[in-house]
Tab-separated table of C-alpha atoms in Angstrom:
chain	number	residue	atom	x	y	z
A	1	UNK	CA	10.500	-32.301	-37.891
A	2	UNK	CA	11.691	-28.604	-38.263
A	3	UNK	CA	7.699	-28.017	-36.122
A	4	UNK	CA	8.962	-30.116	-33.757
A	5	UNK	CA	12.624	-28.847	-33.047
A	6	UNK	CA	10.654	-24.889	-32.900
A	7	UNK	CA	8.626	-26.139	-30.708
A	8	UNK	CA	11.612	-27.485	-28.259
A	9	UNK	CA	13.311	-24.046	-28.421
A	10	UNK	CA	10.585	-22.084	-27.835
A	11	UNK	CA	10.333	-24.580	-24.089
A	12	UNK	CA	13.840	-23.711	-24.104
A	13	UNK	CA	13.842	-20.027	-24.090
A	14	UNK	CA	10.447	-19.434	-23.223
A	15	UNK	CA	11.196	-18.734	-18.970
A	16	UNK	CA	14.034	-16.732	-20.760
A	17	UNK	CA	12.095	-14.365	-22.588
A	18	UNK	CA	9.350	-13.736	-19.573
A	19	UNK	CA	12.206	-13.015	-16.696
A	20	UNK	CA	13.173	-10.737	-19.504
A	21	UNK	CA	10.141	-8.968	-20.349
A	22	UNK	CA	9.568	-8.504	-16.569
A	23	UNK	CA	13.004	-7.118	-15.988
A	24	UNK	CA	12.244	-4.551	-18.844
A	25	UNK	CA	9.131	-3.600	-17.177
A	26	UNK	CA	10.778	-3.717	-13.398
A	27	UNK	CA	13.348	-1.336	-14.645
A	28	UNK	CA	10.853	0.851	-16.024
A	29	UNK	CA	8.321	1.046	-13.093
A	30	UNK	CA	11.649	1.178	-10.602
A	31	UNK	CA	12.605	4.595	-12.667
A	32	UNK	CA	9.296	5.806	-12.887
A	33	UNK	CA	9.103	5.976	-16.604
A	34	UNK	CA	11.354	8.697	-16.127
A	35	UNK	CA	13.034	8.308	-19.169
A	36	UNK	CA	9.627	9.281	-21.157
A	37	UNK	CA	9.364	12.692	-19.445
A	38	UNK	CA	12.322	13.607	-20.813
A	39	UNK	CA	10.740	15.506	-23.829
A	40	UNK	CA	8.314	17.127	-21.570
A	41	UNK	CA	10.305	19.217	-19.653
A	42	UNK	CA	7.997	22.419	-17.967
A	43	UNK	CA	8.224	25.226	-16.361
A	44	UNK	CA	7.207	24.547	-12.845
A	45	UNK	CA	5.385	28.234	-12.462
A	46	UNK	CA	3.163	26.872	-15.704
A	47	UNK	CA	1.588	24.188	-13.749
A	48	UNK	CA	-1.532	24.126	-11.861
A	49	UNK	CA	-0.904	23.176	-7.467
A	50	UNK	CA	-3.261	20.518	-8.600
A	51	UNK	CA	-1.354	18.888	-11.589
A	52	UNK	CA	2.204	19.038	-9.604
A	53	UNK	CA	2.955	15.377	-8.898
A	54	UNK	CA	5.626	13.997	-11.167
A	55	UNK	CA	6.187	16.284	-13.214
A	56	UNK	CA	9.583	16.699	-14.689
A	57	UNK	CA	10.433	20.334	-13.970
A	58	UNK	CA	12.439	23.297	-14.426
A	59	UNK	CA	12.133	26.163	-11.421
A	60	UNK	CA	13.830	29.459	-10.841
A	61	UNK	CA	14.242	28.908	-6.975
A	62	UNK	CA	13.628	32.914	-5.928
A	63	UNK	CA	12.960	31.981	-2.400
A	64	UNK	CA	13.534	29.847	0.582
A	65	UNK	CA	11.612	30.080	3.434
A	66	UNK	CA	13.351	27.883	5.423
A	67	UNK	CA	15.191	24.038	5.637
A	68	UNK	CA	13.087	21.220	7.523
A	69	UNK	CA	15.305	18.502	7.178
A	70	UNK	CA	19.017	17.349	6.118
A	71	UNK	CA	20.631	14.018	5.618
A	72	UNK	CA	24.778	13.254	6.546
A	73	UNK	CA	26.747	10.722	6.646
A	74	UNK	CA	30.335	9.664	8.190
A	75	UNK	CA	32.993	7.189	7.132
A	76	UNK	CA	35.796	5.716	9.251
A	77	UNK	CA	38.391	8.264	7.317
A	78	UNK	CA	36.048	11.347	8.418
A	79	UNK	CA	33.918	11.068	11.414
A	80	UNK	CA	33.055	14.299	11.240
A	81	UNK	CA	29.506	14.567	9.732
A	82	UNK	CA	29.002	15.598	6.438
A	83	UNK	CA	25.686	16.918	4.824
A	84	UNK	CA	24.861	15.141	2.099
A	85	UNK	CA	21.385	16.582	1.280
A	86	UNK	CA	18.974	19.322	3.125
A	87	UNK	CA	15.102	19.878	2.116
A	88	UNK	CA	13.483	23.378	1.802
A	89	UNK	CA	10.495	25.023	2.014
A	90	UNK	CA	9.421	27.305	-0.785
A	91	UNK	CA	6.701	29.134	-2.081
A	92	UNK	CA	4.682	27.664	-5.476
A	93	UNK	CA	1.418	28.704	-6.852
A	94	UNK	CA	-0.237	31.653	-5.640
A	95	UNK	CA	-0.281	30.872	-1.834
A	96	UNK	CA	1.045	27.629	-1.634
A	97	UNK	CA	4.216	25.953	-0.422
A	98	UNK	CA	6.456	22.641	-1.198
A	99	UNK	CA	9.618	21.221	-1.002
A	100	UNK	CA	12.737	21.312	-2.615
A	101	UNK	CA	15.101	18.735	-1.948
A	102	UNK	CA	18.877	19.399	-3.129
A	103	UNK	CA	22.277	17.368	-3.152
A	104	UNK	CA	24.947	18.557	-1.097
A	105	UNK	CA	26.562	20.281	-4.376
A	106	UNK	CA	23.398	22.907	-4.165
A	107	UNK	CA	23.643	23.677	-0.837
A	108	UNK	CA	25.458	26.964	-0.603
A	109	UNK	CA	23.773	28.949	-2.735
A	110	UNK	CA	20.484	27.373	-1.431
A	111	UNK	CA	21.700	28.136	2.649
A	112	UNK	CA	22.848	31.835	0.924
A	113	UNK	CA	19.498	32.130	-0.668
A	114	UNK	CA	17.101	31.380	2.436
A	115	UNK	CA	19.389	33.786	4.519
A	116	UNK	CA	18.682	36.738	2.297
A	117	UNK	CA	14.859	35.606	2.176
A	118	UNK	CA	14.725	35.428	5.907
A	119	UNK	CA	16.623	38.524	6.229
A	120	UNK	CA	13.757	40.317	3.612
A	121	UNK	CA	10.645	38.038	6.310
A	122	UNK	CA	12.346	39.454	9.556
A	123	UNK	CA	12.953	43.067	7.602
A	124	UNK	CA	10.489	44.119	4.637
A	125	UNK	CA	11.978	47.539	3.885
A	126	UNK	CA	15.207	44.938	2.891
A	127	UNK	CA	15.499	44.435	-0.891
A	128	UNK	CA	14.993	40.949	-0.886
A	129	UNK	CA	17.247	38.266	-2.293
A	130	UNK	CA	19.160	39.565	-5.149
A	131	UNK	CA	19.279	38.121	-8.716
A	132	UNK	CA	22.837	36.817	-8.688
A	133	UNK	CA	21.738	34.816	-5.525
A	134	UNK	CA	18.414	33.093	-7.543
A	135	UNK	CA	18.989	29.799	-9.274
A	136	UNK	CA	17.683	27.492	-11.551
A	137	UNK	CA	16.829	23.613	-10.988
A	138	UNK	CA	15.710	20.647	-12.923
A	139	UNK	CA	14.261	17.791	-11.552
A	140	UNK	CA	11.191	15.705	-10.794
A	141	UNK	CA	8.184	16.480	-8.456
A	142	UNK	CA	7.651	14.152	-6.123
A	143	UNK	CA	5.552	12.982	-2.619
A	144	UNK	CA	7.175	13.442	-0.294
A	145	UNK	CA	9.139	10.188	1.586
A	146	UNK	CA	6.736	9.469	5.184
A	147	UNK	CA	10.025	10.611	7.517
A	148	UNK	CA	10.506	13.819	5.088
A	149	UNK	CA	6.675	14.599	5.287
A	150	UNK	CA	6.894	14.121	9.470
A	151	UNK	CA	10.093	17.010	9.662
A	152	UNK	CA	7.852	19.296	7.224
A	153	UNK	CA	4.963	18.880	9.768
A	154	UNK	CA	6.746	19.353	12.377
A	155	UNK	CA	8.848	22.597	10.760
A	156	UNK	CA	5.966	24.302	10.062
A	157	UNK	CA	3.518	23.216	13.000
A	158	UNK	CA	0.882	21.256	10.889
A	159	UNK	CA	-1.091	19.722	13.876
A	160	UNK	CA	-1.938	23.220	15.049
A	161	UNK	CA	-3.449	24.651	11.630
A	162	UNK	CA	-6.918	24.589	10.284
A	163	UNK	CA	-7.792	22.784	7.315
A	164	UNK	CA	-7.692	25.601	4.850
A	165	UNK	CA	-4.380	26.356	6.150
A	166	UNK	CA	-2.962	22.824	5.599
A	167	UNK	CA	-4.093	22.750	2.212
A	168	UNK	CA	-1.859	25.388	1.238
A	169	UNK	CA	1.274	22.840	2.404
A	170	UNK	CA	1.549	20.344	-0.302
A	171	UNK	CA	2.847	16.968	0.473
A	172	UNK	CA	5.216	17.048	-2.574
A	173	UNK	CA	9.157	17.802	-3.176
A	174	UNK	CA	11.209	18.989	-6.349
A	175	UNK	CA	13.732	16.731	-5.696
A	176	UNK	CA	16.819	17.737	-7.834
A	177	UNK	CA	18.546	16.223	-11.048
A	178	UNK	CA	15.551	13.313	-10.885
A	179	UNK	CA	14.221	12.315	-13.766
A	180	UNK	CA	11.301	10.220	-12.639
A	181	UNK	CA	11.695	8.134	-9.453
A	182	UNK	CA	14.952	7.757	-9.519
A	183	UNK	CA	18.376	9.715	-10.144
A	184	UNK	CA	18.847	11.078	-13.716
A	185	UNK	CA	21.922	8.643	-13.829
A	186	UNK	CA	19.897	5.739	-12.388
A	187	UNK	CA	17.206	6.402	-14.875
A	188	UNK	CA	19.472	6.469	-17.908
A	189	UNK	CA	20.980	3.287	-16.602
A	190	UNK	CA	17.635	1.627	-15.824
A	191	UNK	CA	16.540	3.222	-19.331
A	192	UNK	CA	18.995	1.181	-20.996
A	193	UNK	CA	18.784	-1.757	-19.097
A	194	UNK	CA	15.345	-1.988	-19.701
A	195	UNK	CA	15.784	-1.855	-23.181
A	196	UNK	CA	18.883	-3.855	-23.544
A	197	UNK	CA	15.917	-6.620	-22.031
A	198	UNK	CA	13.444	-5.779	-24.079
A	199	UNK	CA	15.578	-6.356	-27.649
A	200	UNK	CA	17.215	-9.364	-26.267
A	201	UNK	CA	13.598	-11.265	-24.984
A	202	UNK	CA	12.219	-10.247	-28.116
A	203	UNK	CA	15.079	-11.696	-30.399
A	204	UNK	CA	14.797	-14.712	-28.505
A	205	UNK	CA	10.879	-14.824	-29.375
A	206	UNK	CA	11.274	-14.533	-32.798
A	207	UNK	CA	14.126	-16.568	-33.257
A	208	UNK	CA	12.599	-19.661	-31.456
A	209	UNK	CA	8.947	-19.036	-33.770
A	210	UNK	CA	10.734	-18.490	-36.827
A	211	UNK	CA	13.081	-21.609	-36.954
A	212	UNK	CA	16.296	-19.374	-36.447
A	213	UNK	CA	17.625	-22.008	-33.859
A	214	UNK	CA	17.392	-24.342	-36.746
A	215	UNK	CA	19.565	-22.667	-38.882
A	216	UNK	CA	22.263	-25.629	-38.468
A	217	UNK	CA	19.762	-28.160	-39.671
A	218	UNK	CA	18.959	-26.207	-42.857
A	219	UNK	CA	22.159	-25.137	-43.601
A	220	UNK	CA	23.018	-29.177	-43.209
A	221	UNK	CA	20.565	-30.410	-45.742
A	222	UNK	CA	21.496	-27.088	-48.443
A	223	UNK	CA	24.954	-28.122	-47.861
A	224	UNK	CA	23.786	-32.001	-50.065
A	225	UNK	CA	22.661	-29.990	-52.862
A	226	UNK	CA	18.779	-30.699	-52.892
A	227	UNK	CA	17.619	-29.145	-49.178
A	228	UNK	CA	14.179	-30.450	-49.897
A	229	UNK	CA	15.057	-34.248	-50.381
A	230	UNK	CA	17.833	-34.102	-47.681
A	231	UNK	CA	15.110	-32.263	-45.105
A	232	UNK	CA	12.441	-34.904	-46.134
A	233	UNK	CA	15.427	-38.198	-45.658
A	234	UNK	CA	16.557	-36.338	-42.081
A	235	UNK	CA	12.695	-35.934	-41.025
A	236	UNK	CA	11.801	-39.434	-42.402
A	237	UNK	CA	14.970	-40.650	-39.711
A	238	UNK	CA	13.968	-38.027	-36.871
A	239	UNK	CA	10.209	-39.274	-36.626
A	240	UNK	CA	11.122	-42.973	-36.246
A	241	UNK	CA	14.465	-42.320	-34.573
A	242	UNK	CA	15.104	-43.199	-30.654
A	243	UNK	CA	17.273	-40.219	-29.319
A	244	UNK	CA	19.639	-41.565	-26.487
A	245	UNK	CA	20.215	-39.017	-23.828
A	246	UNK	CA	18.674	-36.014	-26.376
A	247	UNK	CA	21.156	-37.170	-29.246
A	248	UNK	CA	20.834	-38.732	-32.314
A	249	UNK	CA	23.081	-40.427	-34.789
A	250	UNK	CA	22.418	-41.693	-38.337
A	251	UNK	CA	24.479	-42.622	-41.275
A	252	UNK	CA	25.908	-39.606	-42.448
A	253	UNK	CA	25.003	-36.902	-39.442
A	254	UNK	CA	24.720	-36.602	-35.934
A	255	UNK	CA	22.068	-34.635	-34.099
A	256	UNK	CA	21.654	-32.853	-30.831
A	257	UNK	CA	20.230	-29.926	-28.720
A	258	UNK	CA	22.006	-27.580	-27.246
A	259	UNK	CA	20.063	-24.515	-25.072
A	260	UNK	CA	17.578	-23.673	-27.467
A	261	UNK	CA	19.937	-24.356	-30.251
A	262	UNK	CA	19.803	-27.551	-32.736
A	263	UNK	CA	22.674	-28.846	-33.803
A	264	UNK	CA	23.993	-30.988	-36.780
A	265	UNK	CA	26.960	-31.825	-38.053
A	266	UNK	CA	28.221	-34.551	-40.441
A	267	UNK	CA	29.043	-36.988	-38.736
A	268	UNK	CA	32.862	-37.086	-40.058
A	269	UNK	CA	32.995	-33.545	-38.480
A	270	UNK	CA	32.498	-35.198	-35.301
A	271	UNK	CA	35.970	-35.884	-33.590
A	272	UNK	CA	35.449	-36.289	-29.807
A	273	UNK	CA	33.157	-37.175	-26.850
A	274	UNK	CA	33.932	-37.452	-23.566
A	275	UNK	CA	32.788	-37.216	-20.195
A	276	UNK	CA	32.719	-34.255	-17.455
A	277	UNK	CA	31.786	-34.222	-13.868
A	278	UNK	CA	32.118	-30.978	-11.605
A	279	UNK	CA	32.185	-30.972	-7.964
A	280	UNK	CA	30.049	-27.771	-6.751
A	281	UNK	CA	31.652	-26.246	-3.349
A	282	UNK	CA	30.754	-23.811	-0.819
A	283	UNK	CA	33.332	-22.859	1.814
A	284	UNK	CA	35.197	-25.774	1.278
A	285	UNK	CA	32.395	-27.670	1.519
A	286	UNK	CA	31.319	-29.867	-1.308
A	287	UNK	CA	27.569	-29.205	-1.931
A	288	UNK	CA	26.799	-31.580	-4.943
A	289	UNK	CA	28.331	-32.881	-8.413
A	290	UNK	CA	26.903	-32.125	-12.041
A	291	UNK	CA	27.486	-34.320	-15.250
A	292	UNK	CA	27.769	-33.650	-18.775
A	293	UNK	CA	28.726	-34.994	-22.536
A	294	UNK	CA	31.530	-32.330	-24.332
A	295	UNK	CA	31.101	-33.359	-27.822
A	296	UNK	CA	34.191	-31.646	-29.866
A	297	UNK	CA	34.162	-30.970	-33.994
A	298	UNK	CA	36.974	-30.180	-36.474
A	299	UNK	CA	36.249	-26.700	-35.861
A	300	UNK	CA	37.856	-27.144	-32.185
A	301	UNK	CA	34.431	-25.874	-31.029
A	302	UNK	CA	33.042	-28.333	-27.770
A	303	UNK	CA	29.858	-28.106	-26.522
A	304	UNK	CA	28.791	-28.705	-23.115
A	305	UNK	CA	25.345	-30.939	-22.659
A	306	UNK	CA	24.550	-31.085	-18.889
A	307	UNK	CA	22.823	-34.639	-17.775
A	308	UNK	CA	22.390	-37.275	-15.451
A	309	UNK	CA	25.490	-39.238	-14.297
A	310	UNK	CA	23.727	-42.650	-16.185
A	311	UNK	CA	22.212	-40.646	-19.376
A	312	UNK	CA	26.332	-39.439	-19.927
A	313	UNK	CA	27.471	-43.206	-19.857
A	314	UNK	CA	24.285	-43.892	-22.181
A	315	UNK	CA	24.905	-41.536	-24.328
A	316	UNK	CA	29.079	-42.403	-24.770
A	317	UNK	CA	28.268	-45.762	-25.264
A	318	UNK	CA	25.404	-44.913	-27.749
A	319	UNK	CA	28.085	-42.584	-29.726
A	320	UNK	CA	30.571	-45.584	-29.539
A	321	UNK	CA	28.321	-48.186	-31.084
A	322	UNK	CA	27.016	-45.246	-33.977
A	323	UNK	CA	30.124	-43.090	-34.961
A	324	UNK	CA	32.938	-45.626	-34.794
A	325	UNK	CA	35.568	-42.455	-35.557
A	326	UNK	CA	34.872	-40.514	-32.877
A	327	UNK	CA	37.475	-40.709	-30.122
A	328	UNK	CA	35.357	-41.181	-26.779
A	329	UNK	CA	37.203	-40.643	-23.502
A	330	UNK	CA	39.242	-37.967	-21.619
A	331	UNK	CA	43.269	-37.039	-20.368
A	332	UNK	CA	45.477	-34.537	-20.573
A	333	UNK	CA	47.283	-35.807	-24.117
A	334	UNK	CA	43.886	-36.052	-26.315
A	335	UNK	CA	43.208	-32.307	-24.835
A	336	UNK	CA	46.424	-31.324	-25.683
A	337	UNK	CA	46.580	-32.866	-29.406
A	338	UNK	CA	43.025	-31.711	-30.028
A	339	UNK	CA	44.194	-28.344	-29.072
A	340	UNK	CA	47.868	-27.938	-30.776
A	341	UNK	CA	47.713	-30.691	-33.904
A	342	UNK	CA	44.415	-31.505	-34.606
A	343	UNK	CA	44.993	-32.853	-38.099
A	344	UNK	CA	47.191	-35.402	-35.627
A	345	UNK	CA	44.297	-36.258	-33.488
A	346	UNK	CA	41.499	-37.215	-36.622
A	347	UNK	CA	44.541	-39.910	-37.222
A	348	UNK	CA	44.060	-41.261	-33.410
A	349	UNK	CA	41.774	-44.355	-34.770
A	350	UNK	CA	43.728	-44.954	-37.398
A	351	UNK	CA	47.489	-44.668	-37.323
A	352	UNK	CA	48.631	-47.108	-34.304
A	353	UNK	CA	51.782	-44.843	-33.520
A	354	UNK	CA	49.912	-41.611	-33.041
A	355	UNK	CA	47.371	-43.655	-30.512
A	356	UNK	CA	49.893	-44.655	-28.585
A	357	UNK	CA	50.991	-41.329	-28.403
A	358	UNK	CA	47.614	-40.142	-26.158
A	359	UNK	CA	46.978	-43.965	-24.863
A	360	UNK	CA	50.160	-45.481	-23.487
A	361	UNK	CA	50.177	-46.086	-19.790
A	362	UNK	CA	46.889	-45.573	-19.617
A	363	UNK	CA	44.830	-47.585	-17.235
């Protein structure tokens, strides 16, 4: 039996755990794996030209050549455009050249920075850029996106150069405060995510294989006082039994499934069953109806088991026929009872005055 009920929680949770495990590994390849260059931090002037592409990096930015693109935006408060991001040219190896892509935060020193470099171009005998106006950045190297790589073509006049000369413009970017593909921020985020997945498809795995889903069954037959001979009685029923709408009743305990869990409870534990049916809407619009048993314990817990509109009639009728102290049925005075005095409500069947109570006038 216990095979059997492992084997209909692992159906249950098995889509779970691979939409899971995929999500894990979306949120990883989204994010570049960012998260694992973390330790790996280098010096950008360590690297080889050849060995640039994402790498997560730390550069002193000594010099700007010049900008080749920028990015703004507007908003109906402030039509005026803002710069949000601009893209750089600097040097990197011994003759080469990249980008560096920065968030609007970075752009004044950055604009301050290529002005005293192009000052130093358009006059040699000039000093240069000075230390205080050199800065550091941390990021992640990365190709260039296709519009980026057309304005750094067209900046620096690619068409027109010779082979050797375009192979000193690499087709990469040090885009700033990425780690991986995606923002330091979205990485973390993703990071987590990920592994928030991960733990939660993989408790799911192991719970389903090792039984944990059964825990209510076992706990049942310890509960008698000899687990084996109470396991072997309740397997003995379960094999020849004939579940009505996924439940089962015997003598002493009632059975059913709910998600991935199995649950069992003795049956004088078992206080109330009744019927729900919700209308599903759209714009007003009704777009279909779902059914479903509540079945309700002394422990004012009710759980939910979604079915067809015929297999919830079965299945009240089956529990009226099989656990003759169960209340079956729904309104507004058994919810309230079973909510405020429930030591009031398990007297329902048998005390005349307190049924009238939730039945009177009742149709």
């Amino acid at each position: 039996m216990l095979e059997t009920l492992k084997k209909k929680s692992f159906k249950k949770v098995i889509v779970w755990v691979v939409v899971l495990y995929i999500a894990a590994a979306a949120c990883m390849i989204i994010s570049g794996c960012g998260i694992f260059k973390l330790p790996f931090k280098k010096d950008i002037y360590d690297l080889d030209v050849n060995g640039l592409e994402g790498q997560y990096v730390t550069a002193e930015i000594y010099f700007i050549y010049d900008y080749y693109a920028y990015t703004t935006e507007t908003s109906k408060s402030n039509p005026r455009p803002k710069t949000t991001s601009k893209e750089y040219i600097i040097p990197i190896g011994e003759n080469e050249y990249m980008g560096l892509y920065l968030p609007s935060r970075s752009l004044s020193k950055a604009d301050k920075l290529m002005k005293s470099s192009q000052s130093f171009l358009d006059n040699p005998s000039d000093t240069g850029p000075s230390e205080e106006e050199i800065f550091t950045v941390t990021g992640t190297i990365l190709p260039m996106a296709e519009d980026s790589l057309e304005f750094y073509h067209e900046a620096i006049g690619y068409d027109e150069m010779t082979d050797e000369e375009k192979a000193l413009f690499l087709p990469y970017y040090l885009r700033e405060d990425y780690l991986g593909k995606t923002s330091e921020a979205a990485t973390y985020l993703l990071s987590i995510g990920a592994v928030v997945c991960f733990i939660c498809a993989t408790v799911m795995f192991v719970r389903a294989i090792t039984g944990a889903y059964q825990k209510d069954v076992v706990k049942f037959c310890a509960d008698t006082g000899d687990k084996e001979q109470a396991l072997e009685r309740m397997s003995t029923y379960y094999e020849s039994a004939h579940p009505v709408s996924g439940i089962i009743i015997a003598d002493n305990w009632i059975m059913f499934q709910q998600g991935a869990h199995t649950r069992v409870w003795p049956l004088e534990k078992f206080l109330w069953a009744y019927k729900k049916t919700t209308e599903h809407r759209r714009n007003g619009i009704k777009t279909g109806t779902t059914y479903s048993v509540v079945i309700c314990n002394t422990a004012k817990r009710r759980f939910e088991l979604a079915m067809r509109e015929q297999e919830v009639q079965d299945a009240l009728e089956y529990i009226v026929e099989n656990s003759p102290n169960t209340v079956v049925g729904y309104n507004n005075k058994l919810d309230k009872m079973y909510q405020k005095d429930l030591e009031k409500f398990q007297r329902i069947l048998t005390d005349p005055q307190v049924a009238a109570e939730v039945f009177e006038n009742q149709n």
